[in-house]
Amino acid sequence: MDKCRKCNLLGELAQPFGYVYHCGCGFFSSAADAWQKAGGYTWVFDYLAPRFRMVFDSLPVYFNYRGRTWLIEFWKGQYGINAGAEIGIYHADRLLSESEYRTAHFQAAGETEMLPCSLQLCLENGACVNISDRHWWLTAFLPGVFSRPCDLCLKATVCFCNSEMLEAFYRGLCRTGYPAERITVQNLCLSFTFHQPGKTHYGFPTRLRRWLSQCLNRMYCRLFLWVTRPFKCTEDRILFLYYYIPFCFRKLMRLRRFHRRCHRKYGCRRPKCCRSLRPQSGKKQ
């Protein structure tokens, strides 16, 4: 297949799972209508992440705006064999006290509430990936790249609909301990760099899980590169897994959760039901 067909095929494969493949840059990002939007966000997601080999630094920013508590959170780290970053925009249905932040459920920003934002993820070797969009969950995931969260640098920009929301977010960001002199505001856009997280005290079990998860991530990342060593570009590596090692392809896409949803939707327990999602272009091969 030529490059155009490969990219179209990868787009078809990623679309049911809530992702978009950026052919020119070789990374995945989340779609605006991704099914994950219905799940919203709660702090437990971050707490349980190391159990699923997701090890990241996070910066949650809570602020009150027009009768509701909003949360704009920033993540950077290792997601299985993918290095990546995220910007998530959520809000509660009312004003919350600080004691409720870790127990409340936040719903994703709606169609009219999404904000223009951009992120630049810089790796330890100096390579960077950029993405900008009006979104509720802006992401970038680089397959086959391993990195420690502390070695990643996230440069984020969020544009707000008015000065009231901008000021509320600015105050929330300062409350996290982020230095005010390192925040840049231009018109209604706020930019800052998330490199070193604040003082986060993990208990021994969490530190152990994070360390074990990173050991597995490093091993699987090296295994991915070794198995796909005849290929150089990301499209060829991923399509090789899709056609010849579909189990590894699902692991790469972190599709286990979707896999179960698919089984419930079609009312069976066999993985064969997911084969109905194979795009037409894939069947011809």
PDB file of C-alpha atoms in Angstrom:
ATOM      1  CA  MET A   1       0.000   0.000   0.000  1.00  0.00           C
ATOM      2  CA  ASP A   2       1.082   3.549  -0.589  1.00  0.00           C
ATOM      3  CA  LYS A   3       1.322   5.985   2.307  1.00  0.00           C
ATOM      4  CA  CYS A   4      -2.103   7.487   1.652  1.00  0.00           C
ATOM      5  CA  ARG A   5      -3.848   4.097   1.852  1.00  0.00           C
ATOM      6  CA  LYS A   6      -1.942   3.191   5.000  1.00  0.00           C
ATOM      7  CA  CYS A   7      -3.007   6.396   6.715  1.00  0.00           C
ATOM      8  CA  ASN A   8      -6.621   5.991   5.637  1.00  0.00           C
ATOM      9  CA  LEU A   9      -6.644   2.437   6.952  1.00  0.00           C
ATOM     10  CA  LEU A  10      -5.155   3.482  10.289  1.00  0.00           C
ATOM     11  CA  GLY A  11      -7.776   6.206  10.516  1.00  0.00           C
ATOM     12  CA  GLU A  12     -10.521   3.629   9.985  1.00  0.00           C
ATOM     13  CA  LEU A  13      -9.014   1.324  12.607  1.00  0.00           C
ATOM     14  CA  ALA A  14      -8.650   4.073  15.217  1.00  0.00           C
ATOM     15  CA  GLN A  15     -11.994   5.798  14.651  1.00  0.00           C
ATOM     16  CA  PRO A  16     -14.263   3.256  16.447  1.00  0.00           C
ATOM     17  CA  PHE A  17     -11.983   3.445  19.472  1.00  0.00           C
ATOM     18  CA  GLY A  18     -12.195   7.227  19.783  1.00  0.00           C
ATOM     19  CA  TYR A  19      -8.820   8.126  18.230  1.00  0.00           C
ATOM     20  CA  VAL A  20      -7.491   9.883  15.164  1.00  0.00           C
ATOM     21  CA  TYR A  21      -4.170   9.081  13.517  1.00  0.00           C
ATOM     22  CA  HIS A  22      -2.008  11.973  12.315  1.00  0.00           C
ATOM     23  CA  CYS A  23      -0.122  10.542   9.389  1.00  0.00           C
ATOM     24  CA  GLY A  24       2.387  13.311   8.904  1.00  0.00           C
ATOM     25  CA  CYS A  25       3.572  13.239  12.523  1.00  0.00           C
ATOM     26  CA  GLY A  26       3.054   9.581  13.440  1.00  0.00           C
ATOM     27  CA  PHE A  27       0.916   9.945  16.567  1.00  0.00           C
ATOM     28  CA  PHE A  28      -2.618   9.297  17.762  1.00  0.00           C
ATOM     29  CA  SER A  29      -4.956  11.843  19.312  1.00  0.00           C
ATOM     30  CA  SER A  30      -8.492  11.680  20.662  1.00  0.00           C
ATOM     31  CA  ALA A  31     -11.520  12.507  18.517  1.00  0.00           C
ATOM     32  CA  ALA A  32     -13.944  15.220  19.604  1.00  0.00           C
ATOM     33  CA  ASP A  33     -16.795  12.688  19.557  1.00  0.00           C
ATOM     34  CA  ALA A  34     -14.813   9.905  21.270  1.00  0.00           C
ATOM     35  CA  TRP A  35     -16.924   7.436  23.260  1.00  0.00           C
ATOM     36  CA  GLN A  36     -14.772   8.177  26.322  1.00  0.00           C
ATOM     37  CA  LYS A  37     -16.598  11.492  26.607  1.00  0.00           C
ATOM     38  CA  ALA A  38     -19.616   9.807  28.191  1.00  0.00           C
ATOM     39  CA  GLY A  39     -17.482   8.574  31.105  1.00  0.00           C
ATOM     40  CA  GLY A  40     -16.412  12.017  32.264  1.00  0.00           C
ATOM     41  CA  TYR A  41     -13.682  12.165  34.884  1.00  0.00           C
ATOM     42  CA  THR A  42     -13.155  11.342  38.531  1.00  0.00           C
ATOM     43  CA  TRP A  43      -9.979  11.337  40.626  1.00  0.00           C
ATOM     44  CA  VAL A  44     -10.127   7.555  40.936  1.00  0.00           C
ATOM     45  CA  PHE A  45      -9.099   7.313  37.265  1.00  0.00           C
ATOM     46  CA  ASP A  46      -5.726   8.852  38.093  1.00  0.00           C
ATOM     47  CA  TYR A  47      -5.357   6.815  41.265  1.00  0.00           C
ATOM     48  CA  LEU A  48      -5.886   3.507  39.461  1.00  0.00           C
ATOM     49  CA  ALA A  49      -3.868   4.422  36.367  1.00  0.00           C
ATOM     50  CA  PRO A  50      -0.603   2.670  37.443  1.00  0.00           C
ATOM     51  CA  ARG A  51      -2.514  -0.611  37.655  1.00  0.00           C
ATOM     52  CA  PHE A  52      -3.071  -0.321  33.900  1.00  0.00           C
ATOM     53  CA  ARG A  53       0.535   0.637  33.078  1.00  0.00           C
ATOM     54  CA  MET A  54      -0.213   4.359  32.813  1.00  0.00           C
ATOM     55  CA  VAL A  55       2.404   6.349  34.709  1.00  0.00           C
ATOM     56  CA  PHE A  56       2.152  10.114  34.413  1.00  0.00           C
ATOM     57  CA  ASP A  57       2.501  13.455  36.141  1.00  0.00           C
ATOM     58  CA  SER A  58      -0.731  15.409  36.469  1.00  0.00           C
ATOM     59  CA  LEU A  59      -1.648  19.004  37.171  1.00  0.00           C
ATOM     60  CA  PRO A  60      -5.348  19.448  38.021  1.00  0.00           C
ATOM     61  CA  VAL A  61      -6.630  23.021  38.089  1.00  0.00           C
ATOM     62  CA  TYR A  62      -9.977  23.577  39.822  1.00  0.00           C
ATOM     63  CA  PHE A  63     -11.841  26.857  39.573  1.00  0.00           C
ATOM     64  CA  ASN A  64     -15.367  28.186  39.983  1.00  0.00           C
ATOM     65  CA  TYR A  65     -17.118  29.809  37.057  1.00  0.00           C
ATOM     66  CA  ARG A  66     -20.776  30.785  36.748  1.00  0.00           C
ATOM     67  CA  GLY A  67     -22.233  28.493  39.355  1.00  0.00           C
ATOM     68  CA  ARG A  68     -20.155  25.386  38.599  1.00  0.00           C
ATOM     69  CA  THR A  69     -16.755  24.034  39.554  1.00  0.00           C
ATOM     70  CA  TRP A  70     -14.579  23.441  36.506  1.00  0.00           C
ATOM     71  CA  LEU A  71     -11.537  21.211  36.161  1.00  0.00           C
ATOM     72  CA  ILE A  72      -8.883  21.592  33.483  1.00  0.00           C
ATOM     73  CA  GLU A  73      -6.254  18.932  34.010  1.00  0.00           C
ATOM     74  CA  PHE A  74      -2.910  18.391  32.315  1.00  0.00           C
ATOM     75  CA  TRP A  75      -1.108  15.043  32.058  1.00  0.00           C
ATOM     76  CA  LYS A  76       2.216  13.895  30.625  1.00  0.00           C
ATOM     77  CA  GLY A  77       3.845  10.514  30.904  1.00  0.00           C
ATOM     78  CA  GLN A  78       3.887   6.917  29.710  1.00  0.00           C
ATOM     79  CA  TYR A  79       0.727   5.176  28.541  1.00  0.00           C
ATOM     80  CA  GLY A  80       1.746   1.577  27.954  1.00  0.00           C
ATOM     81  CA  ILE A  81       4.213   1.739  25.074  1.00  0.00           C
ATOM     82  CA  ASN A  82       3.079   5.252  24.161  1.00  0.00           C
ATOM     83  CA  ALA A  83       4.600   8.458  25.464  1.00  0.00           C
ATOM     84  CA  GLY A  84       1.951  11.129  25.535  1.00  0.00           C
ATOM     85  CA  ALA A  85       0.220  14.161  26.988  1.00  0.00           C
ATOM     86  CA  GLU A  86      -3.363  15.244  27.595  1.00  0.00           C
ATOM     87  CA  ILE A  87      -5.457  18.319  28.315  1.00  0.00           C
ATOM     88  CA  GLY A  88      -8.910  17.529  29.703  1.00  0.00           C
ATOM     89  CA  ILE A  89     -11.744  20.037  30.220  1.00  0.00           C
ATOM     90  CA  TYR A  90     -14.530  19.050  32.622  1.00  0.00           C
ATOM     91  CA  HIS A  91     -17.054  20.602  34.988  1.00  0.00           C
ATOM     92  CA  ALA A  92     -19.334  19.548  37.828  1.00  0.00           C
ATOM     93  CA  ASP A  93     -23.036  20.340  37.892  1.00  0.00           C
ATOM     94  CA  ARG A  94     -22.658  22.680  40.871  1.00  0.00           C
ATOM     95  CA  LEU A  95     -20.117  24.478  43.038  1.00  0.00           C
ATOM     96  CA  LEU A  96     -17.935  22.097  45.021  1.00  0.00           C
ATOM     97  CA  SER A  97     -15.930  22.513  48.189  1.00  0.00           C
ATOM     98  CA  GLU A  98     -12.269  21.530  48.144  1.00  0.00           C
ATOM     99  CA  SER A  99     -13.052  18.439  50.193  1.00  0.00           C
ATOM    100  CA  GLU A 100     -15.302  17.201  47.371  1.00  0.00           C
ATOM    101  CA  TYR A 101     -12.755  17.461  44.576  1.00  0.00           C
ATOM    102  CA  ARG A 102     -11.574  13.861  44.929  1.00  0.00           C
ATOM    103  CA  THR A 103     -15.016  12.340  45.272  1.00  0.00           C
ATOM    104  CA  ALA A 104     -17.066  14.306  42.743  1.00  0.00           C
ATOM    105  CA  HIS A 105     -17.761  13.178  39.209  1.00  0.00           C
ATOM    106  CA  PHE A 106     -16.996  15.712  36.478  1.00  0.00           C
ATOM    107  CA  GLN A 107     -18.662  15.578  33.100  1.00  0.00           C
ATOM    108  CA  ALA A 108     -16.833  16.455  29.926  1.00  0.00           C
ATOM    109  CA  ALA A 109     -17.314  19.876  28.389  1.00  0.00           C
ATOM    110  CA  GLY A 110     -20.196  19.927  25.933  1.00  0.00           C
ATOM    111  CA  GLU A 111     -20.147  20.958  22.305  1.00  0.00           C
ATOM    112  CA  THR A 112     -20.652  24.652  23.119  1.00  0.00           C
ATOM    113  CA  GLU A 113     -18.297  24.520  26.121  1.00  0.00           C
ATOM    114  CA  MET A 114     -15.180  23.149  24.420  1.00  0.00           C
ATOM    115  CA  LEU A 115     -12.185  25.496  24.383  1.00  0.00           C
ATOM    116  CA  PRO A 116      -9.469  26.104  21.781  1.00  0.00           C
ATOM    117  CA  CYS A 117      -6.251  24.694  23.190  1.00  0.00           C
ATOM    118  CA  SER A 118      -2.870  23.474  22.044  1.00  0.00           C
ATOM    119  CA  LEU A 119      -0.101  21.332  23.446  1.00  0.00           C
ATOM    120  CA  GLN A 120       3.523  20.808  22.574  1.00  0.00           C
ATOM    121  CA  LEU A 121       5.103  17.690  24.012  1.00  0.00           C
ATOM    122  CA  CYS A 122       8.894  17.726  24.064  1.00  0.00           C
ATOM    123  CA  LEU A 123      10.877  14.538  24.644  1.00  0.00           C
ATOM    124  CA  GLU A 124      14.224  14.157  26.346  1.00  0.00           C
ATOM    125  CA  ASN A 125      16.001  13.856  22.974  1.00  0.00           C
ATOM    126  CA  GLY A 126      14.647  17.236  21.872  1.00  0.00           C
ATOM    127  CA  ALA A 127      11.936  15.932  19.551  1.00  0.00           C
ATOM    128  CA  CYS A 128       8.577  17.685  19.859  1.00  0.00           C
ATOM    129  CA  VAL A 129       5.026  17.031  18.727  1.00  0.00           C
ATOM    130  CA  ASN A 130       2.391  19.755  18.354  1.00  0.00           C
ATOM    131  CA  ILE A 131      -1.381  19.664  18.139  1.00  0.00           C
ATOM    132  CA  SER A 132      -4.040  22.382  18.359  1.00  0.00           C
ATOM    133  CA  ASP A 133      -7.815  22.083  18.277  1.00  0.00           C
ATOM    134  CA  ARG A 134     -11.067  23.150  19.891  1.00  0.00           C
ATOM    135  CA  HIS A 135     -11.617  20.222  22.169  1.00  0.00           C
ATOM    136  CA  TRP A 136     -12.694  18.764  25.501  1.00  0.00           C
ATOM    137  CA  TRP A 137      -9.820  16.223  25.615  1.00  0.00           C
ATOM    138  CA  LEU A 138      -6.788  17.166  23.537  1.00  0.00           C
ATOM    139  CA  THR A 139      -4.190  14.397  23.429  1.00  0.00           C
ATOM    140  CA  ALA A 140      -1.064  13.192  21.661  1.00  0.00           C
ATOM    141  CA  PHE A 141       0.260   9.622  21.973  1.00  0.00           C
ATOM    142  CA  LEU A 142       3.522   8.527  20.340  1.00  0.00           C
ATOM    143  CA  PRO A 143       3.641   4.730  19.757  1.00  0.00           C
ATOM    144  CA  GLY A 144       6.880   2.920  20.497  1.00  0.00           C
ATOM    145  CA  VAL A 145       8.409   5.789  22.496  1.00  0.00           C
ATOM    146  CA  PHE A 146       9.441   5.264  26.114  1.00  0.00           C
ATOM    147  CA  SER A 147      10.123   8.104  28.502  1.00  0.00           C
ATOM    148  CA  ARG A 148       9.961   8.912  32.175  1.00  0.00           C
ATOM    149  CA  PRO A 149       7.280  11.485  33.065  1.00  0.00           C
ATOM    150  CA  CYS A 150       9.900  13.794  34.585  1.00  0.00           C
ATOM    151  CA  ASP A 151      11.790  13.855  31.278  1.00  0.00           C
ATOM    152  CA  LEU A 152       8.767  15.125  29.322  1.00  0.00           C
ATOM    153  CA  CYS A 153       7.931  18.797  28.962  1.00  0.00           C
ATOM    154  CA  LEU A 154       4.390  19.916  28.176  1.00  0.00           C
ATOM    155  CA  LYS A 155       3.845  23.412  26.831  1.00  0.00           C
ATOM    156  CA  ALA A 156       0.131  24.137  27.004  1.00  0.00           C
ATOM    157  CA  THR A 157      -2.100  26.974  25.827  1.00  0.00           C
ATOM    158  CA  VAL A 158      -5.796  27.349  26.601  1.00  0.00           C
ATOM    159  CA  CYS A 159      -7.989  30.080  25.118  1.00  0.00           C
ATOM    160  CA  PHE A 160     -11.038  31.104  27.119  1.00  0.00           C
ATOM    161  CA  CYS A 161     -14.355  32.543  26.019  1.00  0.00           C
ATOM    162  CA  ASN A 162     -14.150  35.637  28.242  1.00  0.00           C
ATOM    163  CA  SER A 163     -11.936  37.385  30.768  1.00  0.00           C
ATOM    164  CA  GLU A 164     -14.013  36.140  33.718  1.00  0.00           C
ATOM    165  CA  MET A 165     -13.224  32.508  32.931  1.00  0.00           C
ATOM    166  CA  LEU A 166      -9.592  33.354  32.197  1.00  0.00           C
ATOM    167  CA  GLU A 167      -9.131  35.065  35.559  1.00  0.00           C
ATOM    168  CA  ALA A 168     -10.829  32.203  37.408  1.00  0.00           C
ATOM    169  CA  PHE A 169      -8.500  29.667  35.789  1.00  0.00           C
ATOM    170  CA  TYR A 170      -5.466  31.881  36.435  1.00  0.00           C
ATOM    171  CA  ARG A 171      -6.278  32.018  40.151  1.00  0.00           C
ATOM    172  CA  GLY A 172      -6.830  28.252  40.204  1.00  0.00           C
ATOM    173  CA  LEU A 173      -3.474  27.646  38.539  1.00  0.00           C
ATOM    174  CA  CYS A 174      -1.732  29.855  41.078  1.00  0.00           C
ATOM    175  CA  ARG A 175      -3.391  27.948  43.916  1.00  0.00           C
ATOM    176  CA  THR A 176      -1.664  24.768  42.710  1.00  0.00           C
ATOM    177  CA  GLY A 177       1.657  26.433  43.524  1.00  0.00           C
ATOM    178  CA  TYR A 178       2.614  27.217  39.942  1.00  0.00           C
ATOM    179  CA  PRO A 179       4.738  30.425  39.841  1.00  0.00           C
ATOM    180  CA  ALA A 180       2.736  33.380  38.552  1.00  0.00           C
ATOM    181  CA  GLU A 181       5.795  34.849  36.804  1.00  0.00           C
ATOM    182  CA  ARG A 182       5.983  31.798  34.519  1.00  0.00           C
ATOM    183  CA  ILE A 183       2.410  32.219  33.251  1.00  0.00           C
ATOM    184  CA  THR A 184       1.898  34.098  29.990  1.00  0.00           C
ATOM    185  CA  VAL A 185      -1.423  35.746  29.171  1.00  0.00           C
ATOM    186  CA  GLN A 186      -2.141  37.229  25.762  1.00  0.00           C
ATOM    187  CA  ASN A 187      -5.658  38.433  24.977  1.00  0.00           C
ATOM    188  CA  LEU A 188      -7.839  35.544  26.218  1.00  0.00           C
ATOM    189  CA  CYS A 189      -5.152  32.850  25.887  1.00  0.00           C
ATOM    190  CA  LEU A 190      -3.071  31.569  28.786  1.00  0.00           C
ATOM    191  CA  SER A 191       0.166  29.639  28.252  1.00  0.00           C
ATOM    192  CA  PHE A 192       2.525  27.884  30.622  1.00  0.00           C
ATOM    193  CA  THR A 193       5.033  25.036  30.734  1.00  0.00           C
ATOM    194  CA  PHE A 194       4.415  21.894  32.771  1.00  0.00           C
ATOM    195  CA  HIS A 195       7.750  20.200  33.374  1.00  0.00           C
ATOM    196  CA  GLN A 196       8.370  19.366  37.015  1.00  0.00           C
ATOM    197  CA  PRO A 197       5.214  18.502  39.002  1.00  0.00           C
ATOM    198  CA  GLY A 198       4.519  19.970  42.392  1.00  0.00           C
ATOM    199  CA  LYS A 199       5.136  18.118  45.630  1.00  0.00           C
ATOM    200  CA  THR A 200       3.246  14.858  45.238  1.00  0.00           C
ATOM    201  CA  HIS A 201       3.587  12.332  48.026  1.00  0.00           C
ATOM    202  CA  TYR A 202       2.857   8.799  46.850  1.00  0.00           C
ATOM    203  CA  GLY A 203       2.487   5.997  49.353  1.00  0.00           C
ATOM    204  CA  PHE A 204       4.788   3.003  49.122  1.00  0.00           C
ATOM    205  CA  PRO A 205       2.227   0.786  47.281  1.00  0.00           C
ATOM    206  CA  THR A 206       1.680   3.484  44.642  1.00  0.00           C
ATOM    207  CA  ARG A 207       5.408   4.077  44.194  1.00  0.00           C
ATOM    208  CA  LEU A 208       5.918   0.341  43.784  1.00  0.00           C
ATOM    209  CA  ARG A 209       3.123   0.075  41.213  1.00  0.00           C
ATOM    210  CA  ARG A 210       4.510   2.999  39.240  1.00  0.00           C
ATOM    211  CA  TRP A 211       7.988   1.467  39.233  1.00  0.00           C
ATOM    212  CA  LEU A 212       6.741  -1.963  38.184  1.00  0.00           C
ATOM    213  CA  SER A 213       4.530  -0.447  35.482  1.00  0.00           C
ATOM    214  CA  GLN A 214       7.453   1.504  34.059  1.00  0.00           C
ATOM    215  CA  CYS A 215       9.604  -1.624  34.008  1.00  0.00           C
ATOM    216  CA  LEU A 216       6.898  -3.395  32.002  1.00  0.00           C
ATOM    217  CA  ASN A 217       6.397  -0.386  29.747  1.00  0.00           C
ATOM    218  CA  ARG A 218      10.101  -0.248  28.935  1.00  0.00           C
ATOM    219  CA  MET A 219      10.204  -3.993  28.223  1.00  0.00           C
ATOM    220  CA  TYR A 220       7.103  -3.948  26.002  1.00  0.00           C
ATOM    221  CA  CYS A 221       8.309  -0.868  24.164  1.00  0.00           C
ATOM    222  CA  ARG A 222      11.614  -2.568  23.340  1.00  0.00           C
ATOM    223  CA  LEU A 223       9.711  -5.711  22.344  1.00  0.00           C
ATOM    224  CA  PHE A 224       7.464  -3.679  20.035  1.00  0.00           C
ATOM    225  CA  LEU A 225      10.477  -2.130  18.308  1.00  0.00           C
ATOM    226  CA  TRP A 226      12.208  -5.516  18.024  1.00  0.00           C
ATOM    227  CA  VAL A 227       9.180  -7.347  16.597  1.00  0.00           C
ATOM    228  CA  THR A 228       8.570  -4.598  14.049  1.00  0.00           C
ATOM    229  CA  ARG A 229      12.276  -4.051  13.330  1.00  0.00           C
ATOM    230  CA  PRO A 230      11.944  -4.673   9.532  1.00  0.00           C
ATOM    231  CA  PHE A 231       9.906  -1.455   9.348  1.00  0.00           C
ATOM    232  CA  LYS A 232      10.914   2.129   9.966  1.00  0.00           C
ATOM    233  CA  CYS A 233       7.749   4.240   9.817  1.00  0.00           C
ATOM    234  CA  THR A 234       5.011   4.092  12.452  1.00  0.00           C
ATOM    235  CA  GLU A 235       2.280   3.218   9.953  1.00  0.00           C
ATOM    236  CA  ASP A 236       4.064   0.040   8.848  1.00  0.00           C
ATOM    237  CA  ARG A 237       4.824  -1.023  12.422  1.00  0.00           C
ATOM    238  CA  ILE A 238       1.221  -0.672  13.580  1.00  0.00           C
ATOM    239  CA  LEU A 239      -0.315  -2.290  10.502  1.00  0.00           C
ATOM    240  CA  PHE A 240       2.088  -5.210  10.861  1.00  0.00           C
ATOM    241  CA  LEU A 241       0.727  -5.800  14.366  1.00  0.00           C
ATOM    242  CA  TYR A 242      -2.847  -5.394  13.162  1.00  0.00           C
ATOM    243  CA  TYR A 243      -2.558  -8.067  10.478  1.00  0.00           C
ATOM    244  CA  TYR A 244      -0.202 -10.550  12.128  1.00  0.00           C
ATOM    245  CA  ILE A 245      -0.354 -10.000  15.911  1.00  0.00           C
ATOM    246  CA  PRO A 246      -3.828  -8.532  16.606  1.00  0.00           C
ATOM    247  CA  PHE A 247      -3.490  -9.155  20.333  1.00  0.00           C
ATOM    248  CA  CYS A 248      -0.515  -6.787  20.446  1.00  0.00           C
ATOM    249  CA  PHE A 249      -2.396  -4.311  18.289  1.00  0.00           C
ATOM    250  CA  ARG A 250      -5.176  -4.148  20.884  1.00  0.00           C
ATOM    251  CA  LYS A 251      -2.606  -3.667  23.620  1.00  0.00           C
ATOM    252  CA  LEU A 252      -1.004  -0.860  21.671  1.00  0.00           C
ATOM    253  CA  MET A 253      -4.317   0.954  21.354  1.00  0.00           C
ATOM    254  CA  ARG A 254      -5.232   0.255  24.989  1.00  0.00           C
ATOM    255  CA  LEU A 255      -8.451  -1.246  23.740  1.00  0.00           C
ATOM    256  CA  ARG A 256      -9.244  -3.706  26.485  1.00  0.00           C
ATOM    257  CA  ARG A 257     -11.960  -1.477  27.886  1.00  0.00           C
ATOM    258  CA  PHE A 258     -13.511  -1.020  24.455  1.00  0.00           C
ATOM    259  CA  HIS A 259     -13.169  -4.749  23.849  1.00  0.00           C
ATOM    260  CA  ARG A 260     -15.475  -5.450  26.785  1.00  0.00           C
ATOM    261  CA  ARG A 261     -17.917  -2.755  25.672  1.00  0.00           C
ATOM    262  CA  CYS A 262     -17.973  -4.350  22.245  1.00  0.00           C
ATOM    263  CA  HIS A 263     -18.804  -7.743  23.750  1.00  0.00           C
ATOM    264  CA  ARG A 264     -21.638  -6.307  25.803  1.00  0.00           C
ATOM    265  CA  LYS A 265     -22.992  -4.433  22.780  1.00  0.00           C
ATOM    266  CA  TYR A 266     -23.107  -7.508  20.558  1.00  0.00           C
ATOM    267  CA  GLY A 267     -24.183  -9.832  23.355  1.00  0.00           C
ATOM    268  CA  CYS A 268     -21.386 -12.378  23.143  1.00  0.00           C
ATOM    269  CA  ARG A 269     -18.163 -13.244  24.891  1.00  0.00           C
ATOM    270  CA  ARG A 270     -16.025 -14.225  21.931  1.00  0.00           C
ATOM    271  CA  PRO A 271     -13.393 -11.877  20.517  1.00  0.00           C
ATOM    272  CA  LYS A 272     -14.645 -12.728  17.008  1.00  0.00           C
ATOM    273  CA  CYS A 273     -17.352 -10.098  17.359  1.00  0.00           C
ATOM    274  CA  CYS A 274     -14.731  -7.382  17.156  1.00  0.00           C
ATOM    275  CA  ARG A 275     -13.723  -8.566  13.707  1.00  0.00           C
ATOM    276  CA  SER A 276     -16.843  -6.887  12.359  1.00  0.00           C
ATOM    277  CA  LEU A 277     -15.007  -3.600  12.943  1.00  0.00           C
ATOM    278  CA  ARG A 278     -12.352  -4.501  10.378  1.00  0.00           C
ATOM    279  CA  PRO A 279     -12.476  -1.858   7.609  1.00  0.00           C
ATOM    280  CA  GLN A 280     -13.265  -2.882   4.060  1.00  0.00           C
ATOM    281  CA  SER A 281      -9.808  -1.940   2.867  1.00  0.00           C
ATOM    282  CA  GLY A 282      -8.346  -4.385   5.387  1.00  0.00           C
ATOM    283  CA  LYS A 283     -10.437  -7.299   4.070  1.00  0.00           C
ATOM    284  CA  LYS A 284      -8.963  -6.934   0.617  1.00  0.00           C
ATOM    285  CA  GLN A 285      -5.526  -7.611   1.939  1.00  0.00           C
TER     286      GLN A 285
END
